[in-house]
């Protein structure tokens, strides 16, 4: 019963690890008895389950002990010492030498809050007092004041947009760290930290493993106790038998009997091996063989002599005639019984002989029937083969007759085909003439196309030269008049714009950094509030706040506003850079005007040279163009006529070609059918021969099989006849 209760309790603990851990965490040291109970020391690593203390206010022993006790509620801080590591954020927790509860040591880690974060609320409060009314404030709500955005050329609109963005937030966002957030969430408890039922997956697995180990430990101890108990029971039974006289006597008798049996078996095996070796040796000894034969002969004579002496003694030793009569009667009855027994055996053997003869006759009949069945099967298969042969042959003959009819129809049109052949000219010569005409036509057409291309290119070059001359004229007028003055003015404007833009970008980047920090703070606060789904339904301690999920919704809105402001700031930076680039481009254009003028003049000379060359080429070949166009038109007309004539010739030759191809295809099909008929005939003869061979082989196998059976039966009949003859001879001997 106790073992069953332990198993059930262990399974419950494994099934509900979170409930068990929460029950352990809810134990309040104030509710314990004033008298400490005596317990064994346990490892400090088992008492300190949480070794990551999180973020602490400052790095000293007192703060570390407070955070350690807050994370591990069952830890007794009076039994531990803390050794700080000056170089890293960690400490060694050691059990005191006089501690009655713990032993060993464990290393804990933590992080320290930055000093600027601690001073941040004070600075914000001071900043709000120093500000004038209406500057970056929104009715005194915390978290809503932002510095005025500096936007070039549009300060009024920027301020109005900033105020509208501020008014989109309906409630302030509290800036809470994790410690204060936990205090607000669990404000119903004394400390606010003793009912934090949000273990991580690793903590749950660790708790489940610990409970499983405890259950296994209990079950193993029970199994060990049970094994010890049953071993003691078995030992007590064996001890009782040791001191029992009856058991001792039986054991001694059994041991003696086994010992004698083993000795007899050993002697028997030894004697058998000895006799076998002696017999084997004597089998190949001629002297021993002769002695054995003499001994057997003498033994036979002695037995015969003893037998006759016994008969004579039995016969003559009868004291009375009655004894002699009874002896003779017994001998006569013995002979009669023997004769009757022999006759019965003869009748039985005769019946068995008749049965064997009947089985022999049945075998002959069965053999004949089986042979008849094989012949009928052969005839049936032969009929099927003949029918299939006749059917396939008729189909092939029908196809051949149809092809012969088609061939005869084609041969009736052979005269017309021959006339068409005579009228067809040599298409090859016509095609060659067509290729020559097309080549000449292409040559003249390429010449014309080349002239057209040259003329188009001349027009394009003329337009380009006119454009270059216009640009050259503009640059010359610019350089000759006020070029230096414009260049200095553009350089000054570019530098002023650059300085102004750098100042604006500096302010914008500063504001952008503040917006990004605010966005990160809001996201971190949202992450703390949404660590667990159940946190969304706790009431916020502020008077104007509702549930935490309402705060989360407002945080989401402020995050969207911050992201929108970031996009606007990025756009302002891009716009400022664009203006600087425009000023720089104007200055570069003026600065490079002389070099650009030289390049344009060189390009203009090159284009003028190309244009003159093209115009000279066109003027030289203008007369050739008209003659080339006439020849191209002539060749085009000839090509059209040649193509028409070739097409007619090809159509005529195509009909002749199709006629000959069809006739050739039909002849091929006819040959194929004749070949199929020959193959069919050969296959039919082969199938007939195979059927006949199979029949002969089956009949031969059948005859061999039944001949073997008949020979066995004959041998059995002869054996029975010999046995009958032997019994009859025995009866005849008894009659004598």
XYZ file of C-alpha atoms in Angstrom:
736
model
C 0.000 0.000 0.000
C 2.809 2.361 0.924
C 4.619 1.672 -2.360
C 1.457 2.342 -4.359
C 0.885 5.641 -2.546
C 4.444 6.753 -3.298
C 4.109 5.919 -7.000
C 0.807 7.788 -7.320
C 2.152 10.853 -5.561
C 5.208 10.877 -7.844
C 3.030 10.651 -10.972
C 0.873 13.538 -9.753
C 3.960 15.638 -9.212
C 5.163 14.859 -12.749
C 1.742 15.703 -14.207
C 1.434 19.064 -12.458
C 4.988 20.494 -12.202
C 3.821 24.114 -12.344
C 1.338 23.627 -9.494
C 4.039 21.962 -7.409
C 6.545 24.728 -8.046
C 3.977 27.430 -7.286
C 3.090 25.719 -4.014
C 6.760 25.594 -3.037
C 7.216 29.276 -3.961
C 4.170 30.388 -1.965
C 5.587 29.144 1.332
C 6.096 32.210 3.505
C 8.937 31.989 5.986
C 6.777 33.910 8.485
C 4.309 31.007 8.613
C 6.961 28.450 9.551
C 7.462 27.259 13.080
C 9.859 29.239 15.258
C 11.777 26.088 16.073
C 14.123 25.084 13.186
C 13.831 21.461 12.236
C 16.960 19.314 11.962
C 17.775 18.390 8.344
C 20.752 17.152 6.381
C 22.971 19.547 4.480
C 22.191 19.883 0.788
C 24.140 21.337 -2.075
C 23.852 25.082 -2.477
C 23.211 24.591 -6.225
C 19.957 22.771 -5.329
C 18.785 25.700 -3.174
C 19.748 28.386 -5.729
C 17.556 27.536 -8.743
C 17.877 30.946 -10.451
C 21.501 32.033 -10.982
C 20.768 35.006 -13.286
C 19.764 37.900 -10.957
C 18.864 40.235 -13.815
C 19.445 43.983 -13.504
C 20.398 45.408 -10.073
C 20.738 49.030 -8.951
C 24.346 48.855 -7.791
C 27.168 46.368 -7.422
C 27.497 45.614 -3.695
C 26.996 42.573 -1.441
C 23.750 43.793 0.143
C 22.035 44.416 -3.177
C 23.193 41.046 -4.528
C 21.850 39.197 -1.435
C 18.483 40.986 -1.733
C 18.201 40.102 -5.447
C 19.298 36.499 -4.754
C 16.665 36.023 -2.012
C 14.021 37.637 -4.253
C 14.779 35.137 -7.026
C 15.132 32.111 -4.677
C 12.503 32.476 -1.951
C 13.548 29.372 0.075
C 17.179 30.455 0.437
C 18.412 31.323 3.968
C 20.695 34.356 3.595
C 22.173 33.871 7.073
C 23.995 30.709 5.939
C 25.795 32.147 2.896
C 28.737 34.421 2.096
C 29.140 36.539 -1.078
C 32.475 37.056 -2.865
C 32.331 39.771 -5.560
C 34.283 39.604 -8.823
C 35.648 43.108 -9.450
C 36.408 42.574 -13.168
C 33.067 40.981 -14.245
C 29.395 41.195 -13.295
C 29.292 37.984 -11.312
C 29.694 36.776 -7.720
C 30.476 33.513 -5.927
C 27.871 32.418 -3.331
C 29.513 30.115 -0.720
C 27.963 28.260 2.215
C 29.338 29.263 5.607
C 31.422 26.717 7.482
C 29.028 26.744 10.448
C 25.948 26.410 8.179
C 23.607 23.529 9.105
C 21.697 23.635 5.831
C 24.010 24.132 2.855
C 27.346 23.058 1.454
C 29.383 23.953 -1.612
C 29.200 27.098 -3.736
C 27.493 28.515 -6.838
C 28.251 31.375 -9.292
C 25.539 33.976 -10.051
C 25.506 36.639 -12.784
C 23.818 40.049 -13.034
C 23.858 43.398 -14.814
C 24.139 46.865 -13.247
C 21.903 49.787 -14.217
C 23.662 52.717 -15.871
C 24.052 55.938 -13.839
C 22.447 58.075 -16.590
C 19.278 55.992 -16.417
C 19.047 56.623 -12.666
C 19.322 60.396 -13.170
C 17.003 60.527 -16.153
C 13.714 61.115 -14.230
C 15.274 64.049 -12.290
C 16.646 65.681 -15.408
C 13.297 65.355 -17.146
C 11.523 66.967 -14.192
C 14.020 69.809 -14.093
C 13.706 70.346 -17.797
C 9.946 70.662 -17.567
C 10.250 73.400 -14.922
C 12.718 75.439 -16.966
C 10.599 75.319 -20.137
C 8.264 78.160 -21.003
C 4.581 77.517 -21.481
C 3.711 76.451 -25.023
C 7.229 75.266 -25.966
C 7.194 71.531 -26.685
C 4.515 70.869 -23.992
C 1.118 69.316 -24.232
C -0.898 70.310 -21.170
C 1.757 69.068 -18.765
C 1.552 65.361 -19.802
C 4.774 63.406 -19.275
C 6.453 61.703 -22.190
C 4.798 64.022 -24.742
C 7.312 66.920 -24.888
C 9.638 66.885 -27.866
C 12.157 69.468 -29.160
C 11.072 71.737 -31.998
C 12.001 70.275 -35.342
C 14.297 72.435 -37.509
C 13.122 72.382 -41.095
C 14.569 74.590 -43.825
C 12.312 77.213 -45.501
C 9.185 75.885 -43.730
C 9.430 76.406 -39.990
C 5.781 77.362 -39.409
C 4.383 74.300 -41.166
C 6.871 72.078 -39.310
C 5.728 73.364 -35.918
C 2.079 72.882 -36.781
C 2.738 69.271 -37.919
C 4.670 68.576 -34.733
C 1.798 69.841 -32.576
C -0.690 67.699 -34.490
C 1.447 64.627 -33.944
C 1.645 65.336 -30.236
C -2.133 65.698 -29.989
C -2.644 62.218 -31.495
C -1.619 60.631 -28.182
C -4.524 60.584 -25.728
C -2.700 59.301 -22.618
C 0.859 59.483 -21.246
C 3.176 56.476 -21.409
C 4.664 55.550 -18.001
C 8.418 54.869 -18.108
C 8.763 51.832 -15.850
C 11.582 49.385 -15.388
C 10.984 45.668 -14.868
C 11.152 45.868 -11.026
C 8.497 48.597 -10.780
C 6.383 46.872 -13.457
C 6.343 43.661 -11.424
C 5.444 45.612 -8.279
C 2.480 47.209 -10.090
C 1.337 43.914 -11.638
C 1.465 41.891 -8.414
C 0.473 44.633 -6.001
C -2.016 42.348 -4.173
C 0.827 40.430 -2.480
C 3.088 41.632 0.299
C 6.321 41.908 -1.657
C 4.925 41.663 -5.168
C 7.499 39.006 -6.140
C 6.548 35.853 -4.247
C 3.806 34.786 -6.679
C 5.626 35.226 -9.974
C 4.288 32.127 -11.751
C 5.988 32.659 -15.108
C 8.697 30.004 -15.302
C 10.660 29.567 -18.504
C 10.697 26.345 -20.524
C 14.129 25.510 -19.129
C 12.889 25.978 -15.541
C 9.854 23.757 -16.213
C 12.072 20.986 -17.661
C 14.442 21.300 -14.705
C 11.526 21.037 -12.218
C 10.071 18.027 -14.080
C 13.484 16.312 -14.083
C 13.872 16.963 -10.347
C 10.447 15.462 -9.571
C 11.111 12.482 -11.854
C 14.441 11.883 -10.087
C 12.741 11.994 -6.683
C 10.075 9.466 -7.779
C 12.760 7.207 -9.314
C 14.793 7.436 -6.112
C 11.782 6.346 -4.005
C 10.886 3.486 -6.369
C 14.509 2.277 -6.525
C 14.690 2.273 -2.726
C 11.457 0.232 -2.535
C 12.793 -2.239 -5.092
C 16.051 -2.562 -3.160
C 14.162 -3.186 0.120
C 11.965 -5.832 -1.531
C 14.985 -7.636 -2.983
C 16.671 -7.686 0.435
C 13.502 -9.024 2.070
C 13.021 -11.887 -0.413
C 16.726 -12.742 -0.264
C 16.381 -13.071 3.517
C 13.308 -15.303 3.122
C 15.144 -17.577 0.678
C 18.174 -17.692 2.966
C 16.024 -18.655 5.977
C 14.415 -21.523 4.000
C 17.823 -22.810 2.918
C 19.118 -22.557 6.521
C 16.119 -24.537 7.848
C 16.778 -27.324 5.355
C 20.442 -27.506 6.322
C 19.569 -28.498 9.900
C 16.783 -30.969 8.912
C 17.951 -34.668 9.334
C 15.529 -36.056 6.746
C 16.686 -33.584 4.184
C 20.332 -34.379 4.990
C 19.839 -38.189 4.619
C 17.985 -37.809 1.314
C 20.668 -35.499 0.037
C 23.450 -37.932 1.003
C 21.630 -40.886 -0.637
C 21.109 -38.926 -3.820
C 24.752 -37.910 -3.915
C 25.915 -41.516 -3.361
C 23.560 -42.826 -6.046
C 24.779 -40.232 -8.517
C 28.382 -41.056 -7.692
C 27.816 -44.826 -8.232
C 26.016 -44.130 -11.508
C 28.913 -42.064 -12.777
C 31.431 -44.767 -11.748
C 29.404 -47.550 -13.474
C 29.088 -45.471 -16.605
C 32.826 -44.819 -16.641
C 33.603 -48.542 -16.196
C 31.109 -49.490 -18.890
C 32.581 -47.060 -21.381
C 36.101 -48.199 -20.598
C 35.182 -51.899 -20.962
C 33.294 -51.202 -24.195
C 36.271 -49.355 -25.656
C 38.571 -52.181 -24.557
C 36.338 -54.918 -26.022
C 35.879 -52.940 -29.240
C 39.614 -52.550 -29.672
C 40.180 -56.274 -28.946
C 37.436 -57.345 -31.362
C 38.728 -55.021 -34.061
C 42.217 -56.405 -33.681
C 41.065 -60.038 -33.806
C 38.879 -59.546 -36.871
C 42.002 -59.225 -38.946
C 43.823 -62.151 -37.213
C 43.638 -65.467 -39.250
C 44.641 -67.676 -36.289
C 41.880 -66.173 -34.202
C 39.354 -66.741 -37.042
C 40.250 -70.444 -37.261
C 39.974 -70.872 -33.499
C 36.531 -69.208 -33.573
C 35.309 -71.573 -36.320
C 36.531 -74.626 -34.354
C 34.883 -73.313 -31.188
C 31.596 -72.741 -33.017
C 31.679 -76.270 -34.502
C 32.300 -77.828 -31.104
C 29.540 -75.735 -29.589
C 27.097 -76.860 -32.316
C 27.920 -80.531 -31.668
C 27.522 -80.067 -27.943
C 24.126 -78.419 -28.370
C 22.876 -81.165 -30.723
C 24.087 -83.880 -28.343
C 22.430 -82.188 -25.389
C 19.206 -81.775 -27.367
C 18.994 -85.520 -28.318
C 19.941 -86.541 -24.810
C 17.166 -84.387 -23.481
C 14.620 -85.889 -25.865
C 15.647 -89.400 -24.988
C 15.648 -88.628 -21.306
C 12.255 -86.988 -21.572
C 10.912 -89.924 -23.565
C 12.317 -92.802 -21.468
C 12.088 -91.192 -18.130
C 8.270 -91.243 -18.125
C 7.290 -93.427 -15.218
C 3.910 -94.333 -16.577
C 2.181 -94.816 -19.905
C -0.101 -91.949 -19.136
C 2.777 -89.548 -19.115
C 3.972 -90.961 -22.436
C 0.474 -90.586 -23.936
C 0.142 -87.030 -22.752
C 3.537 -86.242 -24.243
C 2.555 -87.666 -27.650
C -0.807 -85.900 -27.502
C 0.920 -82.628 -26.893
C 3.200 -83.207 -29.863
C 0.244 -84.031 -32.141
C -1.731 -80.987 -30.942
C 1.317 -78.832 -31.504
C 1.614 -80.041 -35.129
C -2.123 -79.519 -35.760
C -1.958 -75.999 -34.404
C 1.078 -75.289 -36.544
C -0.705 -76.611 -39.675
C -3.794 -74.480 -38.942
C -1.601 -71.451 -38.394
C 0.236 -72.034 -41.677
C -3.101 -72.508 -43.556
C -4.419 -69.251 -42.150
C -1.256 -67.500 -43.240
C -1.604 -69.075 -46.712
C -5.186 -67.798 -47.011
C -4.127 -64.336 -45.906
C -1.219 -64.267 -48.348
C -3.504 -65.530 -51.141
C -5.956 -62.700 -50.451
C -3.131 -60.184 -50.535
C -1.910 -61.716 -53.796
C -5.369 -61.399 -55.360
C -5.562 -57.779 -54.200
C -2.187 -57.044 -55.780
C -3.290 -58.707 -59.054
C -6.429 -56.559 -59.024
C -4.350 -53.413 -58.448
C -2.061 -54.481 -61.287
C -5.079 -54.776 -63.639
C -6.347 -51.387 -62.463
C -2.950 -49.876 -63.253
C -3.133 -51.213 -66.808
C -6.637 -49.798 -67.230
C -5.634 -46.432 -65.816
C -2.598 -46.304 -68.109
C -4.797 -46.923 -71.159
C -7.281 -44.218 -70.080
C -4.518 -41.702 -69.457
C -3.049 -42.407 -72.885
C -6.504 -41.942 -74.439
C -6.875 -38.607 -72.611
C -3.529 -37.415 -73.950
C -4.533 -38.278 -77.511
C -7.849 -36.438 -77.146
C -6.024 -33.363 -75.805
C -3.625 -33.490 -78.744
C -6.516 -33.631 -81.250
C -8.287 -30.720 -79.506
C -5.156 -28.548 -79.568
C -4.517 -29.480 -83.183
C -8.042 -28.362 -84.139
C -7.468 -25.004 -82.397
C -4.151 -24.503 -84.185
C -5.709 -25.361 -87.571
C -8.623 -22.951 -86.993
C -6.282 -20.117 -85.995
C -4.096 -20.839 -89.031
C -7.062 -20.793 -91.435
C -8.450 -17.575 -89.951
C -5.138 -15.679 -90.104
C -4.424 -16.987 -93.600
C -7.825 -15.834 -94.882
C -7.222 -12.347 -93.423
C -3.800 -12.047 -95.075
C -5.128 -13.269 -98.453
C -7.935 -10.705 -98.255
C -5.417 -7.903 -97.599
C -3.253 -9.072 -100.509
C -6.237 -9.092 -102.913
C -7.139 -5.538 -101.840
C -3.578 -4.332 -102.499
C -3.548 -6.046 -105.927
C -6.728 -4.150 -106.813
C -5.143 -0.814 -105.810
C -2.027 -1.606 -107.872
C -4.117 -2.390 -110.958
C -6.014 0.899 -110.524
C -2.731 2.821 -110.390
C -1.349 1.043 -113.466
C -4.359 2.234 -115.505
C -3.160 5.845 -114.916
C 0.406 5.072 -115.938
C -0.041 6.564 -119.477
C -1.044 9.932 -118.031
C 1.931 9.864 -115.659
C 4.315 9.185 -118.534
C 2.916 12.164 -120.464
C 3.428 14.388 -117.390
C 7.021 13.234 -117.097
C 7.699 14.193 -120.737
C 6.291 17.717 -120.167
C 8.288 18.423 -117.021
C 11.450 20.477 -117.694
C 14.606 20.377 -115.747
C 13.683 22.096 -112.483
C 17.321 22.230 -111.385
C 18.285 24.698 -114.174
C 15.262 26.840 -113.395
C 16.192 26.991 -109.710
C 19.776 27.974 -110.594
C 18.512 30.808 -112.823
C 16.236 31.944 -110.009
C 19.157 32.045 -107.545
C 21.229 34.155 -109.976
C 18.379 36.607 -110.447
C 17.808 36.867 -106.697
C 21.553 37.430 -106.104
C 21.692 40.240 -108.684
C 18.536 41.805 -107.347
C 19.953 41.691 -103.787
C 23.181 43.320 -104.953
C 21.383 46.289 -106.528
C 18.963 46.540 -103.618
C 21.858 46.579 -101.115
C 23.447 49.411 -103.084
C 20.219 51.402 -102.945
C 19.759 50.678 -99.211
C 23.322 51.759 -98.512
C 22.702 55.105 -100.245
C 19.522 55.589 -98.245
C 21.410 54.859 -95.030
C 24.137 57.354 -95.961
C 21.539 60.034 -96.676
C 19.782 59.434 -93.331
C 23.110 59.545 -91.519
C 23.959 62.811 -93.278
C 20.697 64.314 -92.055
C 21.435 63.161 -88.492
C 24.987 64.549 -88.604
C 23.671 67.847 -89.960
C 21.257 68.116 -87.034
C 24.001 67.269 -84.556
C 26.409 69.853 -86.003
C 23.712 72.509 -85.803
C 23.084 71.630 -82.152
C 26.819 71.676 -81.365
C 27.254 75.037 -83.068
C 24.404 76.420 -80.969
C 25.991 75.127 -77.740
C 29.423 76.434 -78.792
C 27.903 79.858 -79.472
C 26.259 79.894 -76.042
C 29.451 78.879 -74.237
C 31.498 81.488 -76.113
C 29.037 84.217 -75.189
C 29.061 83.022 -71.562
C 32.851 82.939 -71.290
C 33.339 86.298 -73.026
C 30.864 88.289 -70.870
C 30.363 87.449 -67.152
C 31.639 83.917 -66.837
C 34.080 84.605 -63.973
C 31.465 86.553 -62.046
C 28.846 83.786 -62.439
C 31.389 81.159 -61.447
C 32.308 83.000 -58.243
C 28.654 83.571 -57.464
C 27.794 79.874 -58.037
C 30.731 78.775 -55.886
C 29.637 81.086 -53.066
C 26.031 79.906 -53.318
C 27.114 76.249 -53.256
C 29.317 76.700 -50.177
C 26.635 78.659 -48.315
C 24.073 75.987 -49.128
C 26.508 73.291 -48.026
C 27.131 74.959 -44.634
C 23.424 75.532 -44.149
C 22.637 71.919 -45.076
C 25.262 70.519 -42.719
C 23.770 72.549 -39.860
C 20.277 71.363 -40.749
C 21.444 67.743 -41.058
C 23.141 67.944 -37.662
C 19.920 69.115 -36.009
C 17.838 66.593 -37.947
C 20.149 63.715 -37.045
C 20.000 64.708 -33.381
C 16.221 64.796 -33.487
C 16.181 61.530 -35.435
C 18.343 59.890 -32.763
C 15.919 61.075 -30.036
C 12.947 59.705 -31.976
C 14.705 56.355 -32.459
C 15.545 56.152 -28.733
C 11.940 56.940 -27.885
C 10.753 54.249 -30.308
C 13.132 51.695 -28.745
C 11.899 52.635 -25.228
C 8.271 52.165 -26.305
C 9.041 48.811 -27.919
C 10.952 47.620 -24.839
C 8.052 48.683 -22.579
C 5.604 46.853 -24.837
C 7.799 43.739 -24.781
C 7.851 43.799 -20.950
C 4.065 44.172 -20.823
C 3.459 41.379 -23.384
C 5.912 38.784 -22.010
C 2.936 36.669 -20.954
C -0.578 36.769 -22.384
C -2.112 36.841 -18.899
C -0.258 40.116 -18.137
C -2.620 41.931 -20.513
C -5.529 41.544 -18.075
C -3.897 43.086 -14.942
C -5.104 46.563 -13.920
C -2.572 49.387 -14.046
C -2.125 51.209 -10.702
C -2.455 54.715 -12.215
C -5.870 56.319 -11.745
C -6.373 57.168 -15.413
C -5.211 53.768 -16.736
C -7.231 50.657 -17.350
C -5.975 47.163 -18.084
C -2.460 46.566 -19.389
C -3.741 45.635 -22.852
C -5.157 49.176 -23.142
C -1.704 50.568 -22.361
C -0.271 48.248 -25.006
C -2.706 49.625 -27.615
C -1.656 53.206 -26.813
C 2.011 52.173 -26.996
C 1.373 50.734 -30.469
C -0.130 54.059 -31.585
C 2.864 56.027 -30.242
C 5.234 53.590 -31.975
C 3.453 54.272 -35.294
C 3.709 58.033 -34.678
C 7.461 57.724 -33.948
C 7.990 55.681 -37.120
C 6.113 58.314 -39.149
C 8.296 61.065 -37.678
C 11.410 59.055 -38.576
C 10.243 58.869 -42.210
C 9.636 62.643 -42.295
C 13.093 63.323 -40.867
C 14.718 61.052 -43.432
C 12.827 62.921 -46.184
C 14.065 66.289 -44.889
C 17.655 65.056 -44.893
C 17.280 63.839 -48.488
C 15.744 67.163 -49.575
C 18.632 69.134 -48.048
C 21.177 66.915 -49.804
C 19.333 67.404 -53.098
C 19.631 71.219 -52.888
C 23.348 71.008 -52.163
C 23.825 68.743 -55.177
C 21.920 71.156 -57.440
C 24.137 74.075 -56.373
C 27.247 71.946 -56.810
C 26.120 70.915 -60.314
C 25.673 74.564 -61.401
C 29.126 75.438 -60.080
C 30.723 72.439 -61.840
C 29.036 73.367 -65.111
C 30.474 76.874 -64.982
C 33.858 75.616 -63.806
C 34.146 73.180 -66.746
C 32.805 75.590 -69.410
C 36.225 76.183 -71.127
C 37.083 72.497 -71.247
C 33.604 71.663 -72.459
C 33.901 74.313 -75.212
C 37.096 72.722 -76.516
C 35.518 69.267 -76.514
C 32.444 70.519 -78.358
C 34.591 72.249 -81.008
C 36.592 69.019 -81.565
C 33.391 66.985 -81.851
C 31.980 69.525 -84.299
C 35.049 69.215 -86.549
C 34.759 65.420 -86.578
C 31.070 65.558 -87.444
C 31.677 68.107 -90.228
C 34.324 65.861 -91.718
C 32.016 62.817 -91.692
C 29.171 64.857 -93.138
C 31.312 66.113 -96.032
C 32.514 62.582 -96.834
C 28.946 61.258 -96.905
C 27.725 64.110 -99.112
C 30.560 63.519 -101.618
C 29.748 59.752 -101.716
C 26.043 60.423 -102.310
C 26.801 62.939 -105.074
C 29.130 60.508 -106.838
C 26.590 57.598 -106.790
C 23.393 59.546 -107.511
C 23.463 58.575 -111.214
C 24.159 54.908 -110.451
C 21.144 54.826 -108.155
C 18.579 55.381 -110.944
C 20.057 52.618 -113.140
C 20.267 50.278 -110.093
C 16.598 50.877 -109.323
C 15.601 50.018 -112.934
C 17.690 46.818 -112.913
C 16.324 45.820 -109.511
C 12.788 46.220 -110.788
C 13.596 44.142 -113.884
C 15.156 41.344 -111.867
C 12.191 41.409 -109.497
C 9.790 40.834 -112.438
C 11.956 37.977 -113.746
C 12.118 36.390 -110.299
C 8.305 36.429 -110.053
C 7.926 34.729 -113.448
C 10.580 32.127 -112.678
C 8.942 31.343 -109.354
C 5.571 30.844 -111.022
C 7.045 28.534 -113.674
C 9.036 26.530 -111.098
C 5.905 26.138 -108.958
C 3.946 24.653 -111.858
C 6.784 22.268 -112.680
C 7.087 21.212 -109.039
C 3.359 20.566 -108.806
C 3.503 18.317 -111.877
C 6.555 16.494 -110.608
C 4.909 16.164 -107.162
C 1.923 14.291 -108.622
C 4.320 11.962 -110.495
C 6.367 11.463 -107.369
C 3.269 10.675 -105.270
C 2.056 8.152 -107.884
C 5.392 6.345 -107.908
C 5.704 6.434 -104.126
C 2.194 5.004 -103.705
C 2.891 2.242 -106.208
C 6.188 1.417 -104.496
C 4.525 1.390 -101.051
C 1.774 -0.988 -102.276
C 4.344 -3.354 -103.774
C 6.212 -3.313 -100.457
C 3.029 -4.096 -98.526
C 2.268 -6.924 -100.956
C 5.744 -8.419 -100.410
C 5.281 -8.074 -96.664
C 1.963 -9.950 -96.813
C 3.496 -12.733 -98.919
C 6.309 -12.998 -96.384
C 3.749 -13.162 -93.563
C 1.921 -15.981 -95.380
C 5.155 -17.938 -95.697
C 5.936 -17.376 -92.010
C 2.396 -18.427 -91.098
C 2.761 -21.650 -93.049
C 6.107 -22.403 -91.433
C 4.761 -21.578 -87.969
C 1.728 -23.831 -88.538
C 3.910 -26.795 -89.488
C 6.151 -26.157 -86.507
C 3.164 -26.056 -84.129
C 1.853 -29.341 -85.523
C 5.241 -30.988 -85.038
C 5.506 -29.601 -81.491
C 2.072 -30.978 -80.586
C 2.969 -34.383 -81.983
C 6.327 -34.407 -80.159
C 4.640 -33.403 -76.911
C 2.136 -36.240 -77.344
C 4.868 -38.817 -77.949
C 6.892 -37.509 -75.009
C 3.853 -37.566 -72.688
C 2.915 -41.112 -73.725
C 6.521 -42.249 -73.228
C 6.677 -40.673 -69.753
C 3.336 -42.249 -68.903
C 4.491 -45.683 -70.022
C 7.709 -45.359 -67.951
C 5.731 -44.293 -64.920
C 3.198 -47.121 -65.104
C 5.830 -49.710 -66.038
C 7.663 -48.901 -62.798
C 4.429 -49.242 -60.826
C 3.530 -52.505 -62.575
C 6.983 -53.941 -61.930
C 6.618 -53.133 -58.240
C 3.258 -54.840 -58.146
C 4.670 -57.900 -59.969
C 7.538 -58.105 -57.520
C 5.084 -57.956 -54.609
C 2.962 -60.709 -56.246
C 6.017 -62.918 -56.705
C 7.003 -62.272 -53.098
C 3.542 -63.355 -51.936
C 3.715 -66.479 -54.126
C 7.118 -67.362 -52.621
C 5.746 -66.905 -49.096
C 2.733 -69.119 -49.921
C 5.040 -71.782 -51.338
C 7.210 -71.638 -48.198
C 4.171 -72.111 -45.945
C 2.964 -75.086 -48.021
C 6.406 -76.694 -47.733
C 6.289 -76.178 -43.976
C 2.923 -77.968 -43.835
C 4.338 -80.869 -45.852
C 7.238 -81.163 -43.404
C 4.803 -81.330 -40.460
C 2.901 -84.179 -42.168
C 6.047 -86.280 -42.205
